[in-house]
Amino acid sequence: MDSTPKWIYKFLEWWADKGGLFLFFLALFGSVFVLLFGNYPQWEYQRKLRLLNSYFSNDIANIELVYFTEIDNNYKLSFKYSDDAELGYEKRRPNRNEIVQAYKTKLLDKVCLFEEFTDRLYWGQIIEVDVKDGDWPAGISQLFNMRIMYDRCHT
């Protein structure tokens, strides 16, 4: 006599008959759920981007955090500087050196005072800050970049 319970046979018969339909509706429901309710990691990234952007742009004018990313031991912040200057294709920003000096100091201070960044620096991460000229009409023009380590903030 077979010792397998009858419910297993009934389930296998049902699965053979309607299993494909079940998987189809499960995939359809999952797709609709993601379309309606979104992608949580992307929401979390956007929330953190808004938080960091408000932190940096609160005290520093003409600067916007475009994106951030974490790769291995590096945490990269990419900013766009824009003061609505009319720059030509061949003309370089006339006050570039003043902007670089002022904004390097301001951004370094803000990074060194932000608790999450100081924790990251303490544990050995490197924070890279890139600032690009948002008014440059042709492609991307780098204003400056910095690599910030723990010693640079706490010396």
Coordinates of N, CA and C in Angstrom, one line a residue:
M1 N 0.8 -1.2 0.0 CA 0.0 0.0 0.0 C 0.9 1.2 0.0
D2 N 0.5 2.2 -0.8 CA 1.2 3.5 -0.9 C 1.0 4.4 0.3
S3 N 2.1 4.9 0.9 CA 2.0 5.7 2.1 C 2.0 7.2 1.8
T4 N 1.9 7.6 0.6 CA 1.9 9.0 0.2 C 0.4 9.5 0.5
P5 N 0.3 10.7 1.2 CA -1.0 11.2 1.4 C -1.7 11.6 0.1
K6 N -3.1 11.5 0.2 CA -3.9 11.8 -1.0 C -3.8 13.3 -1.4
W7 N -3.6 14.2 -0.5 CA -3.6 15.6 -0.8 C -2.4 16.0 -1.7
I8 N -1.3 15.2 -1.6 CA -0.1 15.4 -2.5 C -0.5 15.1 -3.9
Y9 N -1.2 14.0 -4.1 CA -1.6 13.7 -5.5 C -2.6 14.7 -6.0
K10 N -3.5 15.2 -5.2 CA -4.4 16.2 -5.6 C -3.7 17.5 -6.0
F11 N -2.7 17.8 -5.2 CA -2.0 19.1 -5.5 C -1.2 18.9 -6.8
L12 N -0.6 17.8 -7.0 CA 0.2 17.5 -8.3 C -0.8 17.5 -9.5
E13 N -2.0 17.0 -9.3 CA -2.9 17.0 -10.4 C -3.3 18.5 -10.7
W14 N -3.6 19.2 -9.7 CA -4.0 20.7 -9.8 C -2.8 21.4 -10.5
W15 N -1.6 21.2 -10.0 CA -0.4 21.9 -10.6 C -0.2 21.6 -12.0
A16 N -0.4 20.3 -12.4 CA -0.2 19.9 -13.8 C -1.3 20.6 -14.7
D17 N -2.5 20.8 -14.1 CA -3.6 21.3 -14.8 C -3.6 22.9 -14.9
K18 N -3.3 23.5 -13.7 CA -3.4 25.0 -13.6 C -2.1 25.7 -13.1
G19 N -1.0 25.0 -13.0 CA 0.2 25.5 -12.5 C 0.7 26.7 -13.4
G20 N 0.7 26.5 -14.7 CA 1.2 27.5 -15.6 C 0.4 28.8 -15.5
L21 N -0.9 28.6 -15.4 CA -1.8 29.8 -15.2 C -1.5 30.5 -13.9
F22 N -1.3 29.7 -12.9 CA -0.9 30.3 -11.6 C 0.3 31.2 -11.7
L23 N 1.4 30.6 -12.3 CA 2.6 31.4 -12.5 C 2.5 32.6 -13.3
F24 N 1.6 32.5 -14.4 CA 1.4 33.7 -15.2 C 0.7 34.8 -14.4
F25 N -0.3 34.5 -13.6 CA -0.9 35.5 -12.8 C -0.1 36.0 -11.7
L26 N 0.8 35.2 -11.2 CA 1.7 35.7 -10.2 C 2.7 36.7 -10.8
A27 N 3.2 36.4 -12.0 CA 4.1 37.3 -12.6 C 3.4 38.6 -13.0
L28 N 2.2 38.5 -13.5 CA 1.4 39.7 -13.8 C 1.1 40.5 -12.6
F29 N 0.7 39.9 -11.5 CA 0.5 40.7 -10.3 C 1.8 41.4 -9.8
G30 N 2.9 40.7 -9.9 CA 4.2 41.3 -9.5 C 4.5 42.5 -10.3
S31 N 4.3 42.4 -11.6 CA 4.6 43.5 -12.5 C 3.7 44.7 -12.2
V32 N 2.4 44.4 -12.0 CA 1.5 45.5 -11.7 C 1.8 46.1 -10.4
F33 N 2.2 45.3 -9.4 CA 2.6 45.8 -8.1 C 3.7 46.8 -8.2
V34 N 4.8 46.4 -9.0 CA 6.0 47.3 -9.1 C 5.6 48.6 -9.9
L35 N 4.7 48.4 -10.9 CA 4.3 49.6 -11.6 C 3.5 50.6 -10.8
L36 N 2.6 50.1 -10.0 CA 1.8 50.9 -9.1 C 2.5 51.5 -7.9
F37 N 3.3 50.7 -7.3 CA 3.9 51.1 -6.0 C 5.4 51.4 -6.1
G38 N 6.0 51.2 -7.2 CA 7.4 51.6 -7.5 C 8.4 50.7 -7.0
N39 N 9.6 51.2 -7.0 CA 10.8 50.4 -6.7 C 11.4 51.0 -5.4
Y40 N 11.3 50.2 -4.4 CA 11.7 50.8 -3.1 C 13.2 51.3 -3.0
P41 N 14.2 50.5 -3.6 CA 15.5 51.0 -3.5 C 15.7 52.4 -4.3
Q42 N 14.9 52.5 -5.4 CA 15.0 53.8 -6.1 C 14.3 54.9 -5.2
W43 N 13.3 54.6 -4.5 CA 12.7 55.6 -3.6 C 13.6 56.0 -2.6
E44 N 14.3 55.0 -2.0 CA 15.3 55.3 -0.9 C 16.4 56.2 -1.4
Y45 N 16.9 55.9 -2.6 CA 18.0 56.7 -3.2 C 17.5 58.2 -3.5
Q46 N 16.3 58.3 -4.0 CA 15.7 59.7 -4.3 C 15.5 60.4 -2.9
R47 N 15.1 59.7 -1.9 CA 14.9 60.4 -0.6 C 16.2 60.9 -0.1
K48 N 17.3 60.0 -0.1 CA 18.6 60.4 0.4 C 19.2 61.5 -0.5
L49 N 19.0 61.5 -1.8 CA 19.5 62.5 -2.7 C 18.8 63.9 -2.3
R50 N 17.5 63.9 -2.1 CA 16.9 65.1 -1.7 C 17.4 65.6 -0.3
L51 N 17.6 64.7 0.6 CA 18.2 65.1 1.9 C 19.6 65.7 1.8
L52 N 20.4 65.1 1.1 CA 21.8 65.6 0.9 C 21.8 66.9 0.1
N53 N 20.9 67.0 -0.9 CA 20.8 68.2 -1.7 C 20.4 69.4 -0.9
S54 N 19.4 69.1 0.0 CA 19.0 70.2 0.9 C 20.0 70.6 1.9
Y55 N 20.8 69.6 2.4 CA 21.9 69.9 3.3 C 23.0 70.8 2.7
F56 N 23.4 70.4 1.5 CA 24.4 71.2 0.8 C 24.0 72.5 0.3
S57 N 22.8 72.6 -0.3 CA 22.3 73.8 -1.0 C 21.7 74.8 0.0
N58 N 21.5 74.4 1.3 CA 21.0 75.2 2.3 C 21.9 76.4 2.6
D59 N 23.2 76.2 2.7 CA 24.1 77.2 3.0 C 25.0 77.6 1.9
I60 N 25.0 76.9 0.8 CA 25.9 77.1 -0.3 C 25.1 77.4 -1.5
A61 N 25.2 78.7 -2.0 CA 24.3 79.1 -3.2 C 24.9 78.5 -4.5
N62 N 24.0 78.3 -5.5 CA 24.3 78.0 -6.8 C 24.9 76.6 -7.0
I63 N 24.7 75.7 -6.0 CA 25.2 74.3 -6.1 C 24.0 73.4 -6.0
E64 N 24.1 72.3 -6.7 CA 23.1 71.2 -6.7 C 23.8 69.9 -6.7
L65 N 23.4 69.0 -5.8 CA 23.9 67.6 -5.9 C 23.1 66.9 -7.0
V66 N 23.8 66.4 -7.9 CA 23.2 65.7 -9.1 C 23.1 64.2 -8.8
Y67 N 24.1 63.6 -8.3 CA 24.0 62.2 -7.9 C 25.1 61.8 -6.9
F68 N 24.9 60.7 -6.2 CA 25.9 60.2 -5.3 C 25.9 58.7 -5.6
T69 N 27.1 58.1 -5.3 CA 27.2 56.6 -5.4 C 28.3 56.1 -4.5
E70 N 28.2 54.9 -4.2 CA 29.2 54.2 -3.3 C 29.7 53.0 -4.0
I71 N 31.0 53.1 -4.3 CA 31.7 52.0 -5.0 C 32.9 51.6 -4.1
D72 N 32.9 50.3 -3.7 CA 34.0 49.8 -2.9 C 34.2 50.7 -1.7
N73 N 35.4 51.3 -1.6 CA 35.7 52.2 -0.5 C 35.5 53.7 -0.7
N74 N 34.9 54.0 -1.9 CA 34.7 55.4 -2.3 C 33.3 55.8 -2.2
Y75 N 33.0 56.9 -1.7 CA 31.6 57.5 -1.7 C 31.8 58.8 -2.6
K76 N 31.1 58.8 -3.7 CA 31.3 59.9 -4.7 C 30.0 60.8 -4.6
L77 N 30.3 62.1 -4.5 CA 29.3 63.1 -4.6 C 29.5 64.0 -5.9
S78 N 28.6 64.1 -6.7 CA 28.7 64.9 -7.9 C 27.8 66.1 -7.9
F79 N 28.4 67.3 -8.0 CA 27.6 68.5 -7.9 C 27.7 69.3 -9.2
K80 N 26.7 70.1 -9.4 CA 26.6 71.0 -10.6 C 26.6 72.4 -10.0
Y81 N 27.5 73.3 -10.5 CA 27.5 74.7 -10.2 C 26.9 75.5 -11.3
S82 N 25.9 76.4 -10.9 CA 25.3 77.2 -12.0 C 24.9 78.5 -11.4
D83 N 25.4 79.6 -12.0 CA 24.9 80.9 -11.6 C 24.3 81.6 -12.8
D84 N 23.8 80.8 -13.8 CA 23.1 81.3 -15.0 C 24.0 82.3 -15.8
A85 N 25.3 82.1 -15.8 CA 26.2 82.9 -16.6 C 26.0 82.5 -18.1
E86 N 26.1 83.5 -18.9 CA 26.1 83.2 -20.4 C 27.5 83.0 -20.8
L87 N 27.9 81.8 -21.0 CA 29.3 81.4 -21.4 C 29.3 81.0 -22.8
G88 N 30.2 81.5 -23.6 CA 30.3 81.1 -25.0 C 31.1 79.8 -25.1
Y89 N 31.2 79.2 -26.3 CA 31.8 77.9 -26.5 C 33.3 78.0 -26.2
E90 N 33.9 79.2 -26.6 CA 35.4 79.3 -26.4 C 35.8 80.1 -25.2
K91 N 34.8 80.7 -24.5 CA 35.1 81.5 -23.4 C 35.1 80.7 -22.1
R92 N 36.1 80.9 -21.3 CA 36.2 80.2 -20.0 C 35.5 81.1 -19.0
R93 N 35.0 80.5 -17.9 CA 34.4 81.3 -16.9 C 35.4 82.2 -16.3
P94 N 35.1 83.5 -16.3 CA 36.1 84.5 -15.8 C 36.5 84.4 -14.3
N95 N 35.5 84.1 -13.5 CA 35.8 84.0 -12.1 C 36.0 82.6 -11.6
R96 N 36.5 81.7 -12.4 CA 36.7 80.3 -12.1 C 37.5 80.1 -10.9
N97 N 38.7 80.8 -10.8 CA 39.6 80.6 -9.7 C 38.9 81.0 -8.3
E98 N 38.2 82.0 -8.3 CA 37.5 82.5 -7.1 C 36.4 81.4 -6.7
I99 N 35.7 80.9 -7.7 CA 34.7 79.9 -7.4 C 35.3 78.7 -6.8
V100 N 36.4 78.2 -7.4 CA 37.1 77.0 -7.0 C 37.6 77.2 -5.5
Q101 N 38.2 78.3 -5.2 CA 38.7 78.5 -3.9 C 37.6 78.6 -2.8
A102 N 36.5 79.3 -3.2 CA 35.4 79.5 -2.2 C 34.7 78.2 -2.0
Y103 N 34.3 77.5 -3.1 CA 33.5 76.3 -3.0 C 34.3 75.1 -2.5
K104 N 35.6 75.0 -2.7 CA 36.3 73.9 -2.1 C 36.3 74.0 -0.6
T105 N 36.5 75.2 -0.1 CA 36.4 75.3 1.4 C 35.0 75.0 1.9
K106 N 34.0 75.6 1.3 CA 32.6 75.4 1.8 C 32.2 73.9 1.7
L107 N 32.5 73.3 0.6 CA 32.1 71.8 0.5 C 32.9 71.0 1.4
L108 N 34.2 71.3 1.6 CA 35.0 70.5 2.6 C 34.4 70.7 4.0
D109 N 34.1 71.9 4.4 CA 33.5 72.1 5.7 C 32.2 71.3 5.9
K110 N 31.3 71.4 4.8 CA 30.0 70.7 4.9 C 30.2 69.2 5.0
V111 N 31.1 68.6 4.3 CA 31.4 67.2 4.3 C 31.9 66.8 5.7
C112 N 32.8 67.6 6.2 CA 33.4 67.3 7.5 C 32.5 67.4 8.7
L113 N 31.4 68.2 8.5 CA 30.5 68.4 9.6 C 29.3 67.5 9.5
F114 N 29.1 66.8 8.4 CA 27.9 65.9 8.3 C 28.3 64.5 9.0
E115 N 27.4 64.2 9.9 CA 27.7 63.0 10.8 C 27.9 61.7 10.0
E116 N 27.1 61.4 9.0 CA 27.2 60.2 8.2 C 28.6 60.2 7.5
F117 N 29.0 61.3 7.0 CA 30.3 61.4 6.3 C 31.4 61.2 7.3
T118 N 31.3 61.8 8.4 CA 32.4 61.7 9.4 C 32.6 60.2 9.8
D119 N 31.4 59.5 10.0 CA 31.5 58.1 10.3 C 32.2 57.3 9.2
R120 N 31.8 57.6 8.0 CA 32.4 56.9 6.8 C 33.9 57.2 6.8
L121 N 34.3 58.4 7.0 CA 35.7 58.8 7.0 C 36.5 58.1 8.1
Y122 N 35.8 58.0 9.3 CA 36.5 57.4 10.4 C 36.8 55.9 10.1
W123 N 35.8 55.2 9.4 CA 36.0 53.8 9.1 C 36.8 53.6 7.8
G124 N 37.4 54.6 7.3 CA 38.4 54.4 6.2 C 37.9 54.7 4.8
Q125 N 36.6 55.1 4.7 CA 36.1 55.4 3.3 C 36.7 56.7 2.9
I126 N 36.8 56.9 1.6 CA 37.2 58.1 0.9 C 36.0 58.7 0.3
I127 N 35.8 60.0 0.5 CA 34.7 60.7 -0.1 C 35.3 61.6 -1.2
E128 N 34.8 61.4 -2.4 CA 35.2 62.1 -3.6 C 34.1 63.1 -3.9
V129 N 34.5 64.4 -4.2 CA 33.6 65.5 -4.5 C 34.0 66.0 -5.9
D130 N 33.1 65.9 -6.8 CA 33.3 66.5 -8.1 C 32.3 67.6 -8.4
V131 N 32.8 68.7 -8.9 CA 32.0 69.9 -9.1 C 32.1 70.2 -10.6
K132 N 31.0 70.2 -11.3 CA 31.0 70.5 -12.8 C 30.3 71.8 -13.0
D133 N 30.7 72.5 -14.1 CA 30.1 73.7 -14.5 C 28.8 73.5 -15.2
G134 N 27.7 73.8 -14.6 CA 26.4 73.6 -15.2 C 26.0 74.6 -16.2
D135 N 26.8 75.7 -16.4 CA 26.5 76.7 -17.4 C 27.3 76.6 -18.7
W136 N 28.2 75.6 -18.7 CA 29.0 75.4 -19.8 C 28.2 74.8 -21.0
P137 N 28.1 75.5 -22.2 CA 27.2 75.1 -23.2 C 27.6 73.8 -24.0
A138 N 28.9 73.4 -23.9 CA 29.3 72.3 -24.7 C 29.9 71.2 -23.9
G139 N 29.1 70.2 -23.6 CA 29.6 69.0 -22.8 C 29.7 69.4 -21.4
I140 N 30.7 68.8 -20.8 CA 31.0 68.9 -19.3 C 32.3 69.6 -19.1
S141 N 32.2 70.6 -18.2 CA 33.4 71.3 -17.8 C 33.6 71.1 -16.3
Q142 N 34.7 70.5 -16.0 CA 35.0 70.2 -14.6 C 35.6 71.5 -13.9
L143 N 35.0 71.9 -12.8 CA 35.5 73.0 -12.1 C 36.6 72.5 -11.1
F144 N 36.3 71.5 -10.3 CA 37.3 70.9 -9.5 C 36.8 69.6 -8.9
N145 N 37.7 68.9 -8.3 CA 37.4 67.7 -7.6 C 38.3 67.5 -6.4
M146 N 37.8 66.8 -5.4 CA 38.5 66.6 -4.1 C 38.4 65.2 -3.7
R147 N 39.4 64.6 -3.1 CA 39.4 63.3 -2.4 C 39.6 63.6 -0.9
I148 N 38.6 63.3 -0.1 CA 38.6 63.7 1.3 C 38.8 62.4 2.1
M149 N 39.8 62.4 2.9 CA 40.1 61.3 3.8 C 39.9 61.8 5.3
Y150 N 39.9 60.9 6.2 CA 39.7 61.3 7.6 C 40.7 62.4 8.1
D151 N 41.9 62.3 7.7 CA 43.0 63.2 8.2 C 42.7 64.6 7.7
R152 N 42.1 64.8 6.5 CA 41.8 66.1 6.0 C 40.7 66.8 6.8
C153 N 39.9 66.1 7.4 CA 38.8 66.7 8.2 C 39.2 66.9 9.6
H154 N 40.0 66.1 10.2 CA 40.3 66.1 11.6 C 41.8 66.3 11.9
T155 N 42.3 67.3 11.4 CA 43.7 67.7 11.7 C 43.7 69.1 12.3

